[in-house]
Amino acid sequence: MTVVKSRTFREKQGKILLEGRRLIADALKAGAVPKTFFFSRLDYLKELPLDKLKGVSLIKVKFEDIKEWSDLVTPQGIMGIFAKPDHVKMTFPATQLHHSLPLLLICDNLRDPGNLGTILRSAAGAGCSKVLLTKGCVDAWEPKVLRAGMGAHFLVPIVSNLDWEAVPNYLPDDTRVYVADNCGFYDQTQRSNKASDHGWICDQQLSKLHKYEEEEDEDLETGTSKDCLPKLEVQSYDLDWAEASTAVVIGGETHGLSLESLQLAESTGGKRLLIPVVPGVDSLNSAMAASILLFEGRRQLRLRAEHLSRDRS
């Protein structure tokens, strides 16, 4: 069971571990393919859709064993090994699809499992049509992410481990990309345009960006200017920004947004969305910022749809 919980197992074997009757039932309804179930009481199996259990290895074990394997404070007596879900083959609930909006979420350098799980839950609640995870994010199918997600993995399509070059392939045509601005660095970035002064730039980019800064300084001496960072206009999150197809990029708190995310936003005509907080208060964490922006985007898109409906009538 220790091996089953590892990222290496998930990536090499293409399998994941789910725990609890509700999460397993959600996975089965969405079309996830079960391989093996461990259970301590037969009643736990009877609560699942039995037609989905054909060909599955069913292994009865002592509850003490499940308790030892479990990461839950109160184990539920059943665990299942599934083939790693493919969003293309999944069947998402009709209600979720009905309320889906042209709103996408891009996760960039999100390393905290609890934050990612909470963000996925908010994405499902806001009606996001898709969630994209770039390389560098925590594995979406890690047990801690699954627990925090509370079934969101089976409500919204999740595409993981993407290179930034591939991200546009998963966006509808004419999608405008916005990035969440870290208000803790807002005043600082207004005073300087140097990359190292932008706290939301990924640490891995800094060595490369320092070279650009030095080149920029040299260019200033000769009277020419070479921009090392995409220039994105900053606007408050509660002003109009959500349009026909909109994507929001959320960066992790430690590594922040990557340079590629800013370049993508600039190339699509997007902006930096600022969530202002009271002076002296640290910036919001990634999960909180994502929730605010996604539900504001949902509000704006629904309002826009209502206006269009009234105009047509």
XYZ file of C-alpha atoms in Angstrom:
313
model
C 0.000 0.000 0.000
C 2.958 2.303 0.566
C 4.034 1.696 -3.031
C 0.504 2.281 -4.321
C 0.446 5.720 -2.698
C 3.665 6.850 -4.388
C 3.839 9.157 -7.407
C 6.217 6.715 -9.081
C 3.558 3.996 -8.960
C 0.896 6.339 -10.328
C 3.092 7.438 -13.220
C 4.699 4.096 -14.137
C 1.733 1.813 -13.477
C -0.936 4.307 -14.490
C -2.992 3.544 -11.376
C -4.342 5.546 -8.447
C -5.634 4.777 -4.962
C -9.052 5.998 -3.800
C -10.413 5.684 -0.291
C -13.937 5.986 1.051
C -17.330 4.916 -0.258
C -18.388 8.305 -1.620
C -15.176 8.984 -3.542
C -15.160 5.467 -4.981
C -18.833 5.759 -5.965
C -18.151 9.120 -7.679
C -15.267 7.570 -9.590
C -17.376 4.622 -10.752
C -20.204 6.900 -11.907
C -17.740 9.007 -13.886
C -16.455 5.937 -15.709
C -13.160 5.388 -13.896
C -11.954 1.803 -14.342
C -11.587 -0.157 -11.068
C -8.913 -2.837 -10.698
C -8.829 -3.996 -7.064
C -10.939 -3.295 -3.972
C -9.938 -3.936 -0.369
C -12.881 -3.955 2.035
C -13.549 -4.990 5.621
C -17.331 -5.539 5.379
C -19.468 -6.864 2.528
C -22.035 -4.129 3.185
C -19.576 -1.535 1.906
C -19.593 -3.154 -1.536
C -23.389 -3.280 -1.636
C -23.473 0.509 -1.418
C -21.653 0.738 -4.759
C -23.115 0.259 -8.280
C -22.626 -3.506 -8.570
C -22.733 -3.483 -12.389
C -19.448 -1.547 -12.311
C -17.650 -4.240 -10.301
C -17.489 -6.944 -12.980
C -13.948 -8.241 -13.373
C -12.690 -6.375 -10.305
C -10.526 -8.197 -7.745
C -12.421 -8.051 -4.433
C -10.244 -8.723 -1.384
C -11.711 -8.885 2.114
C -9.263 -7.821 4.825
C -9.394 -6.962 8.502
C -10.447 -3.431 9.397
C -7.192 -3.146 11.358
C -5.292 -3.566 8.079
C -7.260 -0.821 6.355
C -6.792 1.376 9.416
C -3.036 0.857 9.152
C -3.011 1.642 5.410
C -5.393 4.590 5.596
C -4.462 8.276 5.648
C -7.869 9.211 7.072
C -8.504 10.014 10.715
C -11.636 7.849 10.514
C -11.122 5.104 7.905
C -14.261 4.014 6.060
C -13.359 0.374 5.562
C -12.907 0.335 1.779
C -10.086 1.284 -0.593
C -9.857 0.894 -4.352
C -7.104 0.813 -6.948
C -8.224 2.344 -10.262
C -6.666 2.920 -13.650
C -5.549 6.552 -13.772
C -8.558 8.408 -15.229
C -8.380 9.953 -18.696
C -10.484 13.126 -18.904
C -11.377 12.334 -22.532
C -12.996 9.019 -21.542
C -14.726 10.288 -18.404
C -18.478 10.809 -18.132
C -19.134 13.910 -16.074
C -22.512 14.545 -14.390
C -25.165 16.110 -16.638
C -25.894 18.782 -14.024
C -22.238 19.795 -13.963
C -22.077 19.991 -17.756
C -25.286 22.023 -17.864
C -23.801 24.649 -15.542
C -20.369 24.628 -17.186
C -19.059 28.019 -18.363
C -16.333 29.091 -20.844
C -14.038 29.563 -17.867
C -10.776 27.627 -17.570
C -8.221 27.409 -14.795
C -4.469 27.025 -15.340
C -2.398 25.977 -12.315
C 1.240 27.057 -12.419
C 3.828 25.813 -9.900
C 1.205 24.772 -7.354
C 3.087 22.495 -4.952
C 0.791 22.289 -1.913
C -1.611 19.289 -2.060
C -4.223 20.888 0.186
C -4.274 24.072 -1.880
C -4.619 22.193 -5.165
C -7.446 20.035 -3.828
C -9.296 23.104 -2.570
C -8.736 24.874 -5.895
C -10.154 21.914 -7.833
C -13.199 21.955 -5.570
C -13.685 25.680 -6.255
C -13.207 25.108 -10.002
C -15.977 22.505 -9.989
C -18.204 24.769 -7.902
C -17.679 27.744 -10.207
C -18.504 25.674 -13.288
C -15.065 25.639 -14.910
C -15.029 23.748 -18.180
C -11.460 22.490 -17.692
C -8.451 22.623 -15.361
C -4.915 22.544 -16.767
C -1.887 21.690 -14.606
C 1.559 22.586 -15.897
C 4.718 20.648 -15.094
C 5.922 21.545 -11.615
C 2.506 21.214 -9.986
C 1.814 18.583 -7.353
C 0.220 15.404 -8.735
C -3.553 15.907 -8.896
C -4.105 12.236 -7.968
C -2.046 12.305 -4.787
C -4.107 11.131 -1.769
C -3.931 14.514 -0.004
C -5.167 16.310 -3.135
C -7.986 13.794 -3.529
C -9.085 14.296 0.079
C -9.115 18.076 -0.228
C -10.881 17.874 -3.600
C -13.922 16.108 -2.106
C -14.868 14.447 -5.404
C -14.063 17.425 -7.670
C -11.726 15.209 -9.705
C -14.812 13.488 -11.131
C -16.772 16.684 -11.809
C -14.398 18.700 -13.999
C -11.861 17.603 -16.668
C -8.269 17.754 -15.390
C -5.289 17.733 -17.750
C -1.962 17.294 -15.956
C 1.764 17.614 -16.540
C 1.598 20.035 -19.466
C 4.520 21.920 -20.984
C 3.701 25.575 -21.495
C 4.126 25.118 -25.241
C 1.207 22.662 -25.166
C -1.165 24.772 -23.039
C -2.662 26.773 -25.986
C -3.696 23.468 -27.593
C -6.136 22.920 -24.725
C -7.658 26.397 -24.872
C -10.623 27.281 -27.107
C -9.916 29.699 -29.935
C -9.760 33.372 -28.925
C -9.344 32.559 -25.222
C -7.998 35.492 -23.242
C -5.626 34.523 -20.418
C -5.445 36.475 -17.155
C -2.994 35.971 -14.307
C -3.672 36.373 -10.595
C -1.605 39.275 -9.293
C 0.061 38.776 -5.939
C -1.039 41.960 -4.180
C 1.718 41.514 -1.614
C 4.139 42.580 -4.339
C 1.894 45.081 -6.076
C 3.439 48.259 -4.708
C 6.922 46.879 -5.224
C 6.296 46.023 -8.876
C 4.911 49.478 -9.518
C 8.263 50.949 -8.509
C 10.461 48.606 -10.516
C 10.344 46.709 -13.776
C 13.253 44.416 -12.996
C 12.405 40.746 -13.057
C 14.004 39.981 -9.712
C 11.724 42.532 -8.038
C 8.643 40.618 -9.121
C 7.903 38.156 -6.364
C 5.554 36.152 -8.549
C 8.294 35.108 -10.969
C 9.383 31.480 -10.655
C 12.733 31.067 -8.886
C 13.979 28.813 -11.686
C 13.680 31.723 -14.113
C 15.741 34.182 -12.079
C 19.212 33.234 -13.291
C 18.084 33.620 -16.889
C 16.252 36.845 -16.140
C 19.228 38.359 -14.300
C 21.155 38.140 -17.568
C 18.347 39.977 -19.348
C 18.384 42.645 -16.641
C 22.099 43.188 -17.123
C 21.575 43.472 -20.871
C 18.752 45.922 -20.247
C 20.986 48.061 -18.044
C 23.626 48.113 -20.787
C 20.999 49.069 -23.346
C 19.865 51.975 -21.169
C 23.409 53.326 -21.207
C 23.379 53.330 -24.998
C 19.952 54.930 -25.095
C 18.026 51.833 -26.221
C 15.587 49.737 -24.232
C 14.953 46.022 -24.261
C 12.047 44.781 -22.176
C 12.789 41.609 -20.240
C 9.244 41.105 -18.919
C 5.864 41.046 -20.623
C 4.032 44.279 -19.933
C 0.615 43.430 -18.529
C -1.901 46.016 -17.457
C -3.120 45.615 -13.882
C -6.817 45.851 -13.085
C -8.977 45.124 -10.062
C -10.557 41.667 -10.077
C -14.092 43.090 -9.699
C -13.972 45.099 -12.936
C -15.214 43.599 -16.199
C -12.773 41.006 -17.595
C -14.537 37.644 -18.142
C -15.524 37.303 -21.807
C -16.630 34.618 -24.265
C -13.734 32.328 -23.336
C -11.513 33.167 -20.380
C -8.654 31.413 -18.606
C -7.208 32.323 -15.208
C -3.659 31.404 -14.150
C -3.009 30.759 -10.459
C 0.583 30.451 -9.245
C 1.925 28.697 -6.186
C 2.836 30.679 -3.087
C 6.463 29.540 -2.951
C 7.526 29.498 -6.590
C 4.965 31.912 -7.977
C 3.987 32.386 -11.599
C 6.363 31.361 -14.350
C 7.561 33.723 -17.053
C 5.707 31.580 -19.605
C 2.375 32.336 -17.956
C 2.978 36.068 -18.278
C 4.004 35.666 -21.903
C 0.841 33.679 -22.654
C -1.309 36.336 -20.994
C 0.388 39.075 -22.999
C 0.009 37.187 -26.293
C -3.748 36.772 -25.749
C -4.380 40.347 -24.629
C -4.901 39.406 -20.986
C -4.130 41.353 -17.822
C -3.005 40.909 -14.231
C -5.982 40.697 -11.889
C -5.394 42.394 -8.574
C -7.222 41.346 -5.399
C -6.576 44.308 -3.080
C -6.166 43.691 0.637
C -5.798 46.055 3.571
C -2.250 47.534 3.709
C 0.058 45.559 5.957
C -1.796 42.285 5.411
C 0.065 39.544 3.581
C -1.306 38.392 0.235
C -4.007 35.723 0.061
C -3.005 32.116 -0.396
C -3.417 30.463 -3.793
C -6.616 28.596 -2.955
C -8.352 31.704 -1.625
C -7.262 33.831 -4.592
C -8.397 31.162 -7.055
C -11.815 30.901 -5.418
C -12.357 34.669 -5.495
C -11.329 35.014 -9.141
C -13.243 31.973 -10.395
C -16.509 32.929 -8.743
C -16.108 36.541 -9.877
C -15.508 35.223 -13.391
C -18.629 33.086 -13.060
C -20.668 36.097 -11.935
C -19.477 38.197 -14.866
C -20.071 35.467 -17.465
C -23.583 34.768 -16.205
C -24.388 38.485 -16.149
C -23.093 38.828 -19.704
C -25.229 35.863 -20.815
C -28.330 37.395 -19.205
C -27.747 40.707 -20.991
C -27.330 38.939 -24.341
C -30.516 36.954 -23.736
C -32.489 40.131 -22.982
C -31.075 41.879 -26.066
C -32.170 39.006 -28.318
C -35.685 38.974 -26.880
